[in-house]
Short mmCIF file of C-alpha atoms in Angstrom, two decimals:
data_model
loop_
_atom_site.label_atom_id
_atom_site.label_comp_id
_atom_site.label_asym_id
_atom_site.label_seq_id
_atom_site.Cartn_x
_atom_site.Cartn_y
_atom_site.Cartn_z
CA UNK A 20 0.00 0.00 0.00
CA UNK A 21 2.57 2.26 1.05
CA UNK A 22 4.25 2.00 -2.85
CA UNK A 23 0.82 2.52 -4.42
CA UNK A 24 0.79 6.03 -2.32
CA UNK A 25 4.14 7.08 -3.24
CA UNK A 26 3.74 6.34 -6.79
CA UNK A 27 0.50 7.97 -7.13
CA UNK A 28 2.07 11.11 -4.89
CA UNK A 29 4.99 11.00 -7.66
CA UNK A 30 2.63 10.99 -10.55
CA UNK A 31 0.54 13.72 -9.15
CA UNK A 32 3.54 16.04 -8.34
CA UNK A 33 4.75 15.11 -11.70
CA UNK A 34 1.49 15.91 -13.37
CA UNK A 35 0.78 18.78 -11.74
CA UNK A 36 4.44 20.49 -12.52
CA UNK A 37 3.98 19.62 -15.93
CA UNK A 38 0.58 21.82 -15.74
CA UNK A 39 1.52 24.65 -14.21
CA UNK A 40 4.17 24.93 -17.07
CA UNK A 41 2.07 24.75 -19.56
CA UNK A 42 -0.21 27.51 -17.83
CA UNK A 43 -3.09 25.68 -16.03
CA UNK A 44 -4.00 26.97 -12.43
CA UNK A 45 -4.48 23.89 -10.04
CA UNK A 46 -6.39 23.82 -7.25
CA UNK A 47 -3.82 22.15 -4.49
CA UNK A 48 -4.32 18.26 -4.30
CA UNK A 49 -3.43 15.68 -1.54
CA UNK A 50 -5.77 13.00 -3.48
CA UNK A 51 -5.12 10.76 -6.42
CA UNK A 52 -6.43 13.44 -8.30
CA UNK A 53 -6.13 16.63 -10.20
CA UNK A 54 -8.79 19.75 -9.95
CA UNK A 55 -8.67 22.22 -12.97
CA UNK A 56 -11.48 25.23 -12.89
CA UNK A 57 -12.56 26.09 -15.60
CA UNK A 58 -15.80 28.41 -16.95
CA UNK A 59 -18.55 26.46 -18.32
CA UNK A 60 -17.17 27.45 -21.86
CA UNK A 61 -13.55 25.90 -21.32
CA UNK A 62 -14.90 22.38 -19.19
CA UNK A 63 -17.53 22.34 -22.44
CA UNK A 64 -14.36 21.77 -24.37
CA UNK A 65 -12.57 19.75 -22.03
CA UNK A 66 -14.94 17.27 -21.29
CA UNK A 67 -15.81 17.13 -24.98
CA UNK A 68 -11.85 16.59 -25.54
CA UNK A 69 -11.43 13.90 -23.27
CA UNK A 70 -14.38 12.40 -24.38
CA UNK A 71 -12.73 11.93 -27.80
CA UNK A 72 -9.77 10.83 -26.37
CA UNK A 73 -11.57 7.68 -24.67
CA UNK A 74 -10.17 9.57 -21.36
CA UNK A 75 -12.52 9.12 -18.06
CA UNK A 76 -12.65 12.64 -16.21
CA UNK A 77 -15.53 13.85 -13.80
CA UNK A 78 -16.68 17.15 -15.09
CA UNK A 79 -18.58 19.42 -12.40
CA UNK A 80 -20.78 22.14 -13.80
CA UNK A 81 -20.00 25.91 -13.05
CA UNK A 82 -16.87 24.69 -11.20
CA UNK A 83 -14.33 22.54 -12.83
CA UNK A 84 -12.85 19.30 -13.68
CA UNK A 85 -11.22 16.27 -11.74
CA UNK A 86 -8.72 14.64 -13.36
CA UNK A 87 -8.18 11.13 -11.44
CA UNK A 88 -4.05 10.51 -11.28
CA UNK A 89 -3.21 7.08 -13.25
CA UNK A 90 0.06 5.09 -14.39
CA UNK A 91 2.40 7.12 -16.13
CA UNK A 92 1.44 6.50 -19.87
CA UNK A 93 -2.59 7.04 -19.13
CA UNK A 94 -1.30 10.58 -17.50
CA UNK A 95 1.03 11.17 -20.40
CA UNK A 96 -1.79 10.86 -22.44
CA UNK A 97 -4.21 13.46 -20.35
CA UNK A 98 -0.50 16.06 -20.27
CA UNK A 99 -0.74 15.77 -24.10
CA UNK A 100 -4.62 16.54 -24.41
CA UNK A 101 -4.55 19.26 -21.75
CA UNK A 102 -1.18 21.05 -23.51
CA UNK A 103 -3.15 20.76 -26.74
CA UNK A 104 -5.66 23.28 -24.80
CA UNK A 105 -3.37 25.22 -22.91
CA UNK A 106 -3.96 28.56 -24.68
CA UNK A 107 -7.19 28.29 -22.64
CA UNK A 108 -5.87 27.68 -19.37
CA UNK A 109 -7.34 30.14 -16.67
#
């Protein structure tokens, strides 16, 4: 247990630095997952983005999106999608 919780703390710190670079404001995390806000214009398009990509995320109206935090390649994959939208980052 105590390997699955450092890898997942890893991947989050990972994911998260790899975020802020490319411009996205997180809300601070001590879960296995990731919280973007995001207007109800910009989680239209990110929920309609992951949808596309086959990529799971739980989208909550007028507030944001949760991002869960996965092996490396299935978060490689969401760091891809999410630079693709960075220009919209708040």
């Amino acid at each position: 247990m105590a390997a699955r919780v450092s890898a997942v703390k890893q991947e989050r710190e990972r994911m998260a630095a790899a975020l802020a670079a490319q411009g996205w404001k997180l809300q601070p995390s001590q879960g296995n997952f990731l919280w973007i806000r995001a207007d109800a214009q910009l989680l239209a398009s990110l929920v309609e983005a992951f949808d596309r990509a086959g990529i799971l995320v739980r989208a909550y109206q007028g507030d944001g999106v949760r991002i869960t935090v996965a092996d490396p390649a299935s978060n490689n994959r969401v760091l891809r999608l999410l630079e693709a939208h960075a220009a919209h980052a708040a």
